[in-house]
Coordinates of C-alpha atoms and ligand atoms in Angstrom, one line a residue:
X24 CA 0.0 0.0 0.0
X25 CA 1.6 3.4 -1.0
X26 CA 1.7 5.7 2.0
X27 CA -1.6 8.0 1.0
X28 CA -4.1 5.5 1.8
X29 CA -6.6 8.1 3.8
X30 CA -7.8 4.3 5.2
X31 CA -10.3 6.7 7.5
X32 CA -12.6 7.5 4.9
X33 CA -11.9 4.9 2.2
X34 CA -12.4 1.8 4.4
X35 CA -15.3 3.4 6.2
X36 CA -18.3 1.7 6.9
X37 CA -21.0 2.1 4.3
X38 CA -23.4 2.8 7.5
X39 CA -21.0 6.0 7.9
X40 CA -20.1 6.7 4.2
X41 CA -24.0 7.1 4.3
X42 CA -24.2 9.3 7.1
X43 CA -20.7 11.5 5.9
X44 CA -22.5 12.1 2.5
X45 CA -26.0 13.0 4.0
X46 CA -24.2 15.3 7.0
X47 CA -22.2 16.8 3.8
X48 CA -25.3 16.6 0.9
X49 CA -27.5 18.5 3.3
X50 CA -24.7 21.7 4.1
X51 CA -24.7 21.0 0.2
X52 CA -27.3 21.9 -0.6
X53 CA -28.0 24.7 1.1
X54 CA -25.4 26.3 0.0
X55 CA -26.2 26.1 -3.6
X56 CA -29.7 27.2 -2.8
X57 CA -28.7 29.9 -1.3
X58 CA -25.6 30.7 -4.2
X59 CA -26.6 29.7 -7.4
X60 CA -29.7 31.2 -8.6
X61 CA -30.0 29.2 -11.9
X62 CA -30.4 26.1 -9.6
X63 CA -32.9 27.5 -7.1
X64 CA -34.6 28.5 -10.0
X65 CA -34.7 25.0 -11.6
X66 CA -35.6 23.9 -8.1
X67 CA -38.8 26.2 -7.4
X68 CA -39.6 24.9 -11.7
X69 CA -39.5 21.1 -10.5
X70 CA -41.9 22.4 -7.2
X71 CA -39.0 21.8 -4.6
X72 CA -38.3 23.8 -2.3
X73 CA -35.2 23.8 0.1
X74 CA -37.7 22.1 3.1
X75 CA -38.5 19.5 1.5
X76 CA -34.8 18.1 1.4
X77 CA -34.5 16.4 4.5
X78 CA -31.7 13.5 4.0
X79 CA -29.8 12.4 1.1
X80 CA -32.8 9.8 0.4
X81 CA -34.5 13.0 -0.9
X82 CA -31.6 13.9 -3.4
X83 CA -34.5 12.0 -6.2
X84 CA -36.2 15.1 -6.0
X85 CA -33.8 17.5 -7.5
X86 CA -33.6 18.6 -10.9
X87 CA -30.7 16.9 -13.2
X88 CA -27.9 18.9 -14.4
X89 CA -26.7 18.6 -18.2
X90 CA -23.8 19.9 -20.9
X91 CA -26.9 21.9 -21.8
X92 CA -27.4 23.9 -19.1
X93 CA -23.5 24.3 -18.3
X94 CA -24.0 25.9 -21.8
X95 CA -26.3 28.1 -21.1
X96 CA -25.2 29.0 -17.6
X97 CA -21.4 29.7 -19.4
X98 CA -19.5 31.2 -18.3
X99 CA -20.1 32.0 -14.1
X100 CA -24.1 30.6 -13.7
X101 CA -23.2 27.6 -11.6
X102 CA -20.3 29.4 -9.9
X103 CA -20.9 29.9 -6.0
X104 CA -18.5 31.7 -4.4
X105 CA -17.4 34.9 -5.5
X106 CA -14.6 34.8 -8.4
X107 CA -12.3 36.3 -6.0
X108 CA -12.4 32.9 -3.6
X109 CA -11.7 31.4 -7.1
X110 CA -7.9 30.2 -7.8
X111 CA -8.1 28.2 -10.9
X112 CA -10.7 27.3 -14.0
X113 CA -10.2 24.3 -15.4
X114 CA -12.3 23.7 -19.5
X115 CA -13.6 20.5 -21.0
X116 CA -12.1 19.8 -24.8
X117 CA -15.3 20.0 -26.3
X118 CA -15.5 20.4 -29.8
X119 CA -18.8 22.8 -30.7
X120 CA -19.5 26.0 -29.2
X121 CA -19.1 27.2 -25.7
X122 CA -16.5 25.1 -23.9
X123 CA -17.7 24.1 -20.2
X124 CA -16.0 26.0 -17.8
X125 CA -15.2 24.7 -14.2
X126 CA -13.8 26.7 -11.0
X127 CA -12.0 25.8 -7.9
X128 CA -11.2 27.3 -4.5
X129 CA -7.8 26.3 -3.0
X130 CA -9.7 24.3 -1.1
X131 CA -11.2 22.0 -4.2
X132 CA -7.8 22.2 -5.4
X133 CA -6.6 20.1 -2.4
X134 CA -9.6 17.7 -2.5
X135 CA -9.5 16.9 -5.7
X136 CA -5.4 16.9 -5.3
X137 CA -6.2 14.2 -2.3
X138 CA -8.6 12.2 -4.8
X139 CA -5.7 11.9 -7.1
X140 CA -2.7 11.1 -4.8
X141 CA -5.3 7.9 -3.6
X142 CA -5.5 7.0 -7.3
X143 CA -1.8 6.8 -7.4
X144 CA -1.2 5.1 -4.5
X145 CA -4.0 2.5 -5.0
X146 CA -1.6 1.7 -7.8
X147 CA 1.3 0.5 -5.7
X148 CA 2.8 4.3 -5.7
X149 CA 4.6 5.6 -3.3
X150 CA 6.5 8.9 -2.6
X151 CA 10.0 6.8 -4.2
X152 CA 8.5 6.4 -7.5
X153 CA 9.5 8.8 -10.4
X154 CA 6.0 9.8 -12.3
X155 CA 6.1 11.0 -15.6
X156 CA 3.0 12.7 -16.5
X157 CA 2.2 12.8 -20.5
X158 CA -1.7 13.9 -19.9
X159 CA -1.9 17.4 -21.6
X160 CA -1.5 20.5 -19.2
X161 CA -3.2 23.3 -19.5
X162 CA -6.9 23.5 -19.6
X163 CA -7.8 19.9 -19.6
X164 CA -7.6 18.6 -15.8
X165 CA -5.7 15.4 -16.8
X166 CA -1.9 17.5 -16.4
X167 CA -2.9 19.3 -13.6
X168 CA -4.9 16.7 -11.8
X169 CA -2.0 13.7 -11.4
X170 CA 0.7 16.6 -11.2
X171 CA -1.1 17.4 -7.7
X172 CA -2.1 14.0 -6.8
X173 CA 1.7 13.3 -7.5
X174 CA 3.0 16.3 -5.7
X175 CA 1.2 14.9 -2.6
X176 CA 2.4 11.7 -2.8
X177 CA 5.6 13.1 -2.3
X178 CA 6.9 11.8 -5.9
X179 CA 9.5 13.0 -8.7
X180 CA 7.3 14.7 -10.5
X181 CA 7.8 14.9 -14.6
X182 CA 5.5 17.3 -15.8
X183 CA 6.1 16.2 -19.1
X184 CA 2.5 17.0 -21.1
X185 CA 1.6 15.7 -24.1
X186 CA 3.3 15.6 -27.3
X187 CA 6.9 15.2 -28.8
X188 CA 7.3 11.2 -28.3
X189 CA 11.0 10.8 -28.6
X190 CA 11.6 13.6 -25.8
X191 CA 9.1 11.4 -23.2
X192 CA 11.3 8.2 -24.1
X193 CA 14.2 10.4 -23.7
X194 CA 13.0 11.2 -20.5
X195 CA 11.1 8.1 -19.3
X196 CA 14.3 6.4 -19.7
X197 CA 17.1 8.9 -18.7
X198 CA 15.1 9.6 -15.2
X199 CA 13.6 5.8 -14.7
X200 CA 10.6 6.8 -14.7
X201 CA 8.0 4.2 -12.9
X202 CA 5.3 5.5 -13.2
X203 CA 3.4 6.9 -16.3
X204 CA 0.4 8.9 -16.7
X205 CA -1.4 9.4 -19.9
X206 CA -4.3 8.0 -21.7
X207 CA -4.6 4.5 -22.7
X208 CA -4.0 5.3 -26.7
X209 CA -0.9 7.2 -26.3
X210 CA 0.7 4.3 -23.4
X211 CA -0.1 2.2 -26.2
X212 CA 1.5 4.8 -28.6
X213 CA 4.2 4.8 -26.6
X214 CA 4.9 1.0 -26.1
X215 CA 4.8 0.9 -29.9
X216 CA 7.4 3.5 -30.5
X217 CA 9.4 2.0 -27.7
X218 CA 9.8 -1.7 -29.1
X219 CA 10.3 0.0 -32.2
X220 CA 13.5 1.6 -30.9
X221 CA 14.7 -1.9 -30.0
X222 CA 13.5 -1.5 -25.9
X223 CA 12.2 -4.7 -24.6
X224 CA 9.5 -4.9 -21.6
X225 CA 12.2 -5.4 -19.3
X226 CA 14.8 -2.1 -20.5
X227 CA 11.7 0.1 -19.9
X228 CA 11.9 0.7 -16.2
X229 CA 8.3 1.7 -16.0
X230 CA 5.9 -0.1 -13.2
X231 CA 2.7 1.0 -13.3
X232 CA 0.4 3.4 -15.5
X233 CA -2.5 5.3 -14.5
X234 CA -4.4 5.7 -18.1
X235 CA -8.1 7.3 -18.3
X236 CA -10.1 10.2 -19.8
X237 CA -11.4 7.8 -22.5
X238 CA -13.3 4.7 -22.7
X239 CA -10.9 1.4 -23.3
X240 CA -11.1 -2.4 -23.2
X241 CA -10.0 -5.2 -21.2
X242 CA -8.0 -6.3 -24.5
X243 CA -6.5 -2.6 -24.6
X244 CA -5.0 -3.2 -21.1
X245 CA -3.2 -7.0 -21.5
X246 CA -1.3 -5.4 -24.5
X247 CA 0.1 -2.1 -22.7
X248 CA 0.6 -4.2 -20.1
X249 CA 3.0 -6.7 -22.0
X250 CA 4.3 -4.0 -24.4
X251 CA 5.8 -1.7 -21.5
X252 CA 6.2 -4.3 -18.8
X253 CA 3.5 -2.8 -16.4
X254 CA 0.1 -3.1 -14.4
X255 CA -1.9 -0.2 -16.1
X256 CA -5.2 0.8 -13.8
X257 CA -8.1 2.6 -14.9
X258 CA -8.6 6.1 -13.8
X259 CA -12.2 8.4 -14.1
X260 CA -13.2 11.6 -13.9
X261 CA -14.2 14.6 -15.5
X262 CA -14.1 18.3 -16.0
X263 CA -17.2 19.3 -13.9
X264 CA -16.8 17.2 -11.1
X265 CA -13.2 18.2 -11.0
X266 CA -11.1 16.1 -13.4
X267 CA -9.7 12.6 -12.9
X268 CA -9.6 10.7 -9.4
X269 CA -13.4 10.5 -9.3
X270 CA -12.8 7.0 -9.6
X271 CA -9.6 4.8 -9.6
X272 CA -9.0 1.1 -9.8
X273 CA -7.1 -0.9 -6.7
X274 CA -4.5 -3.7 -7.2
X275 CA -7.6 -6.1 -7.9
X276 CA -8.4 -4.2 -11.2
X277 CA -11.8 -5.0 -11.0
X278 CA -13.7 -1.8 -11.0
X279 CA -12.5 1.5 -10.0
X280 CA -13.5 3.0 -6.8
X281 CA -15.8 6.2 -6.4
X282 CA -14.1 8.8 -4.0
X283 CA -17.5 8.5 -2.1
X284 CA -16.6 10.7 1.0
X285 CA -17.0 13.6 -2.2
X286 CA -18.8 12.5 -4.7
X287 CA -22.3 10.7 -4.8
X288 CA -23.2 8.2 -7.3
X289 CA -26.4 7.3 -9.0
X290 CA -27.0 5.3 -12.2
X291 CA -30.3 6.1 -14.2
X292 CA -32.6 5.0 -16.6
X293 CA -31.0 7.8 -19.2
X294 CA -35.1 7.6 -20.9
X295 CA -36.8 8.3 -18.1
X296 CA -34.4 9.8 -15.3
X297 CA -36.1 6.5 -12.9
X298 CA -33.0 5.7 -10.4
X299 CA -31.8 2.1 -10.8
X300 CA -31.0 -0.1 -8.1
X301 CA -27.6 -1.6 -7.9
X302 CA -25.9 -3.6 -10.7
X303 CA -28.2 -2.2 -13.3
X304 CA -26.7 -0.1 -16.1
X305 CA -27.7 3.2 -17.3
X306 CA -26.2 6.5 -17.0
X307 CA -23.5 7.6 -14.1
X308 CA -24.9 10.6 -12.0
X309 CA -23.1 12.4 -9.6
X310 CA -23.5 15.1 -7.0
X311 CA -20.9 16.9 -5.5
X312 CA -20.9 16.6 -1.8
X313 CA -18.6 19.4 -0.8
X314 CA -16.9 21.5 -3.6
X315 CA -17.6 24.8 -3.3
X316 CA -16.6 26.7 -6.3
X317 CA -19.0 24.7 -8.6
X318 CA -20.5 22.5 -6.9
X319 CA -23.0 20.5 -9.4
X320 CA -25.7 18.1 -7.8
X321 CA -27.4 15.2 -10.2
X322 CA -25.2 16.1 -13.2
X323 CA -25.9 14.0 -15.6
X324 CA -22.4 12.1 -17.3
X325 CA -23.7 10.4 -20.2
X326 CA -21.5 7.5 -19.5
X327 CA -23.3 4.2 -19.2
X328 CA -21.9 1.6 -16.8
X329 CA -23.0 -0.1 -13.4
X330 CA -22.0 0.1 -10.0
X331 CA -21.4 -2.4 -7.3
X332 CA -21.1 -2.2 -3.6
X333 CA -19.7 -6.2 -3.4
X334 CA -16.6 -6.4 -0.9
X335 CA -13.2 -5.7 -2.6
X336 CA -10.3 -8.0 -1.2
X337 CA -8.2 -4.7 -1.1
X338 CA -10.2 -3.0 2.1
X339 CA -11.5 -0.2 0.5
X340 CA -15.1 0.4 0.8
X341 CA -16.2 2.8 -1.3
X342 CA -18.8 1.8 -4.4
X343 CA -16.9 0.9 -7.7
X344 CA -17.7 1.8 -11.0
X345 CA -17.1 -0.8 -14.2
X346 CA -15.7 0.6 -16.8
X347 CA -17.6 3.1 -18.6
X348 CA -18.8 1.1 -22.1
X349 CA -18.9 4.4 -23.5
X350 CA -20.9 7.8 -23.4
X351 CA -24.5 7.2 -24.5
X352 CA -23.7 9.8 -26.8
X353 CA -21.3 7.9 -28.5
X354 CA -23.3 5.2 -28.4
X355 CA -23.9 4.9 -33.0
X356 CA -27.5 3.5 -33.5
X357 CA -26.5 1.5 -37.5
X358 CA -29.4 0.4 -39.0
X359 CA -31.3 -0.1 -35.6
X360 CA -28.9 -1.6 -33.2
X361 CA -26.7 0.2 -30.9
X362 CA -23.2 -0.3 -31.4
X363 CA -20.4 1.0 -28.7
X364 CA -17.1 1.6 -30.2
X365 CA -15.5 -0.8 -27.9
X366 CA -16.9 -3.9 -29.0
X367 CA -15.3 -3.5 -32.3
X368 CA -11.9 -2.9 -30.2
X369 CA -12.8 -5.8 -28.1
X370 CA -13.3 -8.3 -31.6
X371 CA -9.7 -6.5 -32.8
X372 CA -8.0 -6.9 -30.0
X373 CA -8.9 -10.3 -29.3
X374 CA -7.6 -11.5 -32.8
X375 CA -4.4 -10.4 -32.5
X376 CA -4.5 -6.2 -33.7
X377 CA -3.7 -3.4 -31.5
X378 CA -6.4 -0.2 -31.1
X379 CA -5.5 1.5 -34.1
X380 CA -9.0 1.6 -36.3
X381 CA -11.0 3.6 -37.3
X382 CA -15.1 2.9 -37.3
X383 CA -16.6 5.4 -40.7
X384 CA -20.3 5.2 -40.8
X385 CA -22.4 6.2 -43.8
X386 CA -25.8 6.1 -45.2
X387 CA -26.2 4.8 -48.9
X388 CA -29.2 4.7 -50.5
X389 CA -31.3 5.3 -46.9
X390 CA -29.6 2.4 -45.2
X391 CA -26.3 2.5 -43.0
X392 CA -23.8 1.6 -43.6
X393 CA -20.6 0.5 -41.3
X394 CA -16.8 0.1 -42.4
X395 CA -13.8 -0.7 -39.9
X396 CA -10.8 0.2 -41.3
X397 CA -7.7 -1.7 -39.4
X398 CA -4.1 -1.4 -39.1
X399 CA -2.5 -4.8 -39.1
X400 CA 0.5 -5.2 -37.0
X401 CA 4.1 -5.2 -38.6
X402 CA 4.4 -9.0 -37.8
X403 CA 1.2 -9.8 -39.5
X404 CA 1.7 -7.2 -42.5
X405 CA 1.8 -9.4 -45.6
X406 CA 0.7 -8.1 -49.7
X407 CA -0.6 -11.8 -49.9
X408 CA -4.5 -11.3 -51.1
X409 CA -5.8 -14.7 -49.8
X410 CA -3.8 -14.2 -46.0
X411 CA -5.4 -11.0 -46.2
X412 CA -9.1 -12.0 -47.5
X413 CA -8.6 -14.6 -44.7
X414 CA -7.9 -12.0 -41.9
X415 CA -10.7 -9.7 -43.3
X416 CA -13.3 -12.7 -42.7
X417 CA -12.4 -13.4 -39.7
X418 CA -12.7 -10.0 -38.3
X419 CA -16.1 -9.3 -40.4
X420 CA -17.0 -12.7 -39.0
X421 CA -16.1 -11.5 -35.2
X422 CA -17.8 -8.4 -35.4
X423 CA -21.0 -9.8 -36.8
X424 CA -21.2 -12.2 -33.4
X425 CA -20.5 -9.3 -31.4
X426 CA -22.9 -7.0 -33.1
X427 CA -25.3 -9.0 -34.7
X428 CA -24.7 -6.6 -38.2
X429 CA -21.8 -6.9 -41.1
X430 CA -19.2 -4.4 -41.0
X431 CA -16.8 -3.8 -44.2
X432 CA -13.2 -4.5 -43.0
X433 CA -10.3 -3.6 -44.5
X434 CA -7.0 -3.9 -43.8
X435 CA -4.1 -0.9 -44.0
X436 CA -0.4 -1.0 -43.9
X437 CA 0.8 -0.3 -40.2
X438 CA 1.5 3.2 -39.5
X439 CA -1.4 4.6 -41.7
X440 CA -4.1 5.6 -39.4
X441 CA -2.7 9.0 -37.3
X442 CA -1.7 8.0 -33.7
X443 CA -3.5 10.2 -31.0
X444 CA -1.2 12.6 -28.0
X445 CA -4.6 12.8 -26.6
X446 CA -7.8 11.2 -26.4
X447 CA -8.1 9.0 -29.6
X448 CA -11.1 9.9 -32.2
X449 CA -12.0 6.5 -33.7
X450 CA -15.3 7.3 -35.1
X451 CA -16.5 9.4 -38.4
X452 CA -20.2 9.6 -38.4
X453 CA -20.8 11.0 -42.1
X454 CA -24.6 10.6 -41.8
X455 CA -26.2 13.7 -42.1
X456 CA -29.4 13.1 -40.0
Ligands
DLL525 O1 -11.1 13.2 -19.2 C1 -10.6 13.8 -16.9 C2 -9.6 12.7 -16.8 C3 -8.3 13.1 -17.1 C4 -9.9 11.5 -16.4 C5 -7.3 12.1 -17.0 C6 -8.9 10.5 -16.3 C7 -7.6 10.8 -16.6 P1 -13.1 15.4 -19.5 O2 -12.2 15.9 -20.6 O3 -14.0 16.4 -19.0 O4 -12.3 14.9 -18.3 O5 -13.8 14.2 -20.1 C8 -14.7 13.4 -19.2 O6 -14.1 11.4 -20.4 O7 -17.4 11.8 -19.0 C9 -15.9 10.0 -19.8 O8 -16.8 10.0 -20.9 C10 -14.5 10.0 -20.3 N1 -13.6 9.3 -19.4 C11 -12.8 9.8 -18.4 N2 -12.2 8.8 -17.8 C12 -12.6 7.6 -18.4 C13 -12.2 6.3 -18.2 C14 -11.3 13.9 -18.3 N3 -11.4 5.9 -17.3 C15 -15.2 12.2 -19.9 N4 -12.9 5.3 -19.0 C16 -16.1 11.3 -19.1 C17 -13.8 5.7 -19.9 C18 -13.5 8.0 -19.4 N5 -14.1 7.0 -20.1

């Protein structure tokens, strides 16, 4: 166990997890009543007033919170404090329009700066470690969100950002890095660039990874994992909640535990906003129990996945989270069915391809249609048609199971689709609908 296991509140009881978030919820609350008019306001439109709010049991009541009205509440709407209390903003990457703008006080800094240092230390981490950290810095919260959580640790810190891939070798190697931070496609980037070079799992002195901010597979994992010579766990979070170290994975790697002495959890039906019991999936809500700059109750996360209070063999208490399968609005409906990106990685990975593809969806003559294009690995790169018509088969084959619909597959020389610093785009929705 690293040494920022806060054992206190993440091996509480649930019976006083329960009672810390409805002591916190209710103080909570109040305060954004009383702060954030757009709320109240959305409150007194629902017919709820502050009164009827007596325990966390009535947090069913309040109105959700969406991208749409962090839009139209852009820039300071949900803000409560004044800006002068404020000591950073943090932005989401989003890619139309107004960008979602999140504040902190010094004291959501540390919180969130605590959230993060658990993550790490879940992960074997300990203030000896060396952490290189390739998430970008800047506005995205991925930088400055491990930089802290590594700074409290008690780490070497690298704050290394994204980009330039022979300089993070350079440095990876030349400092020993043993920890690395970045998202899953660009540790898998890096892996690949790495054996390339001539390194082997065991030059790289890497020992762990802490990869989020984007949805990957099981599949994804075993191959970093071999490629760099590594555990990689799964990290969570995002922009309005405060960035990642919502969530973390333990040494069992089975789920990743929510930060629950901050952040409440619900899972909906995303149709009808109905509140699902445990184990059911549907869309990850959370309230903020005690940020004060922006503190966001029932804000809906478009992620779909499930939750599960079952007993993890590492002590910690909190709920965990599965993996997200993706964000419901990434979800592509083709020709009826819903398709989540990551079943197509799943099908690739498990025959032998690493995640670099690229799903292109069309509509021809009214119906959709669905092509995969896929980079085959150098060891499997071959200009023999019939190996390749084989390979395409198979894969067209595998995806059909896992779908139920044909997919056009083709096959590209490695090195042909662009490699992401980032989160990966994998998706071209042409359809104008
Ligand atoms: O991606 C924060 C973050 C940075 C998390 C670094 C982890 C590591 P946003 O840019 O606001 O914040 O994007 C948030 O990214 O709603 C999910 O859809 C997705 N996401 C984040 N982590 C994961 C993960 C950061 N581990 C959105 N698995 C979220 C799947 C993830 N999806």
């Amino acid at each position: 166990m690293g040494n920022y296991f806060q054992e206190e509140f993440e091996c509480m009881s649930p019976e006083k997890i329960k009672e810390l978030q409805n002591e916190k919820f209710l103080r909570q609350i109040k305060h954004v009543y009383e702060n954030v008019p757009y709320y109240r306001k959305k409150m007194v439109d629902k017919g709820v007033n502050l009164s009827d709010i007596k325990s966390l049991d009535d947090i069913k009541k309040l109105p959700f919170l969406s991208k749409a009205d962090l839009k139209s509440a852009y820039p300071q709407g949900l803000l409560a404090v004044p800006l002068k209390d404020c000591v950073r903003i943090h932005s989401t990457s989003g890619t139309t329009g107004k960008r979602v703008v999140s504040f902190y006080t010094q004291a959501d800094i540390d919180m969130w700066n605590d959230c993060c240092a658990r993550a790490l230390a879940a992960a074997g981490g300990t203030k000896d470690d060396v952490c290189h950290i390739a998430y970008g810095y800047g506005l995205f919260t991925g930088g400055a969100g491990l930089d802290g959580g590594s700074h409290k640790l008690g780490c070497l810190t690298v704050p290394a950002s994204s980009g330039n891939t022979e300089r993070q070798i350079m440095f990876i190697m030349d400092l020993q890095a043993t920890i690395l931070c970045c998202t899953p496609s660009y540790a898998a980037y890096l892996g690949e660039a790495m054996k390339e070079m001539g390194y082997a799992p065991e030059d790289i002195p890497l020992k762990i990874g802490i990869f989020g901010a984007e949805a990957w597979s099981e599949e994804m994992r075993r191959d970093i994992e071999k490629t760099l010579g590594i555990k990689a766990y799964d990290i969570y979070g995002l922009t309005e909640i405060s960035g990642p170290g919502v969530a973390f994975e333990c040494s069992e790697q089975k789920g990743m535990h929510i930060n629950e002495d901050h952040f409440y959890a619900e899972i909906i039906n995303p149709d009808t906003g109905e509140v699902l019991p445990e184990g059911e999936y549907g869309e990850l809500v959370f309230s903020s129990l005690d940020k004060q700059a922006f503190p966001l109750l029932r804000y809906r996360t478009r992620d779909i996945c499930r939750l599960t209070r079952e007993k993890c063999s590492c002590g910690r208490t909190h709920i965990r989270m599965e993996k997200p399968k993706g964000r419901s609005d990434d979800m592509l409906i083709i020709r009826g069915v819903n398709v989540f990106p990551s079943q197509i990685e799943t099908v690739l990975l498990n025959n032998g391809y690493a995640a670099n593809y690229q799903i292109i969806v069309d509509r021809v003559n009214n119906t959709d249609t669905l092509d995969v294009k896929v980079e085959m690995t150098p060891d499997m790169f071959t200009d023999n048609v019939g190996e390749i018509d084989e390979r395409r088969k198979t894969l067209s084959d595998g995806i059909k199971t896992m779908l139920g619909i044909k997919a056009k597959v083709s096959l590209v020389a490695p090195k042909t689709i662009a490699r992401s610093e980032g989160k990966a785009v994998r998706v071209i929705d042409k359809r104008k609908i």
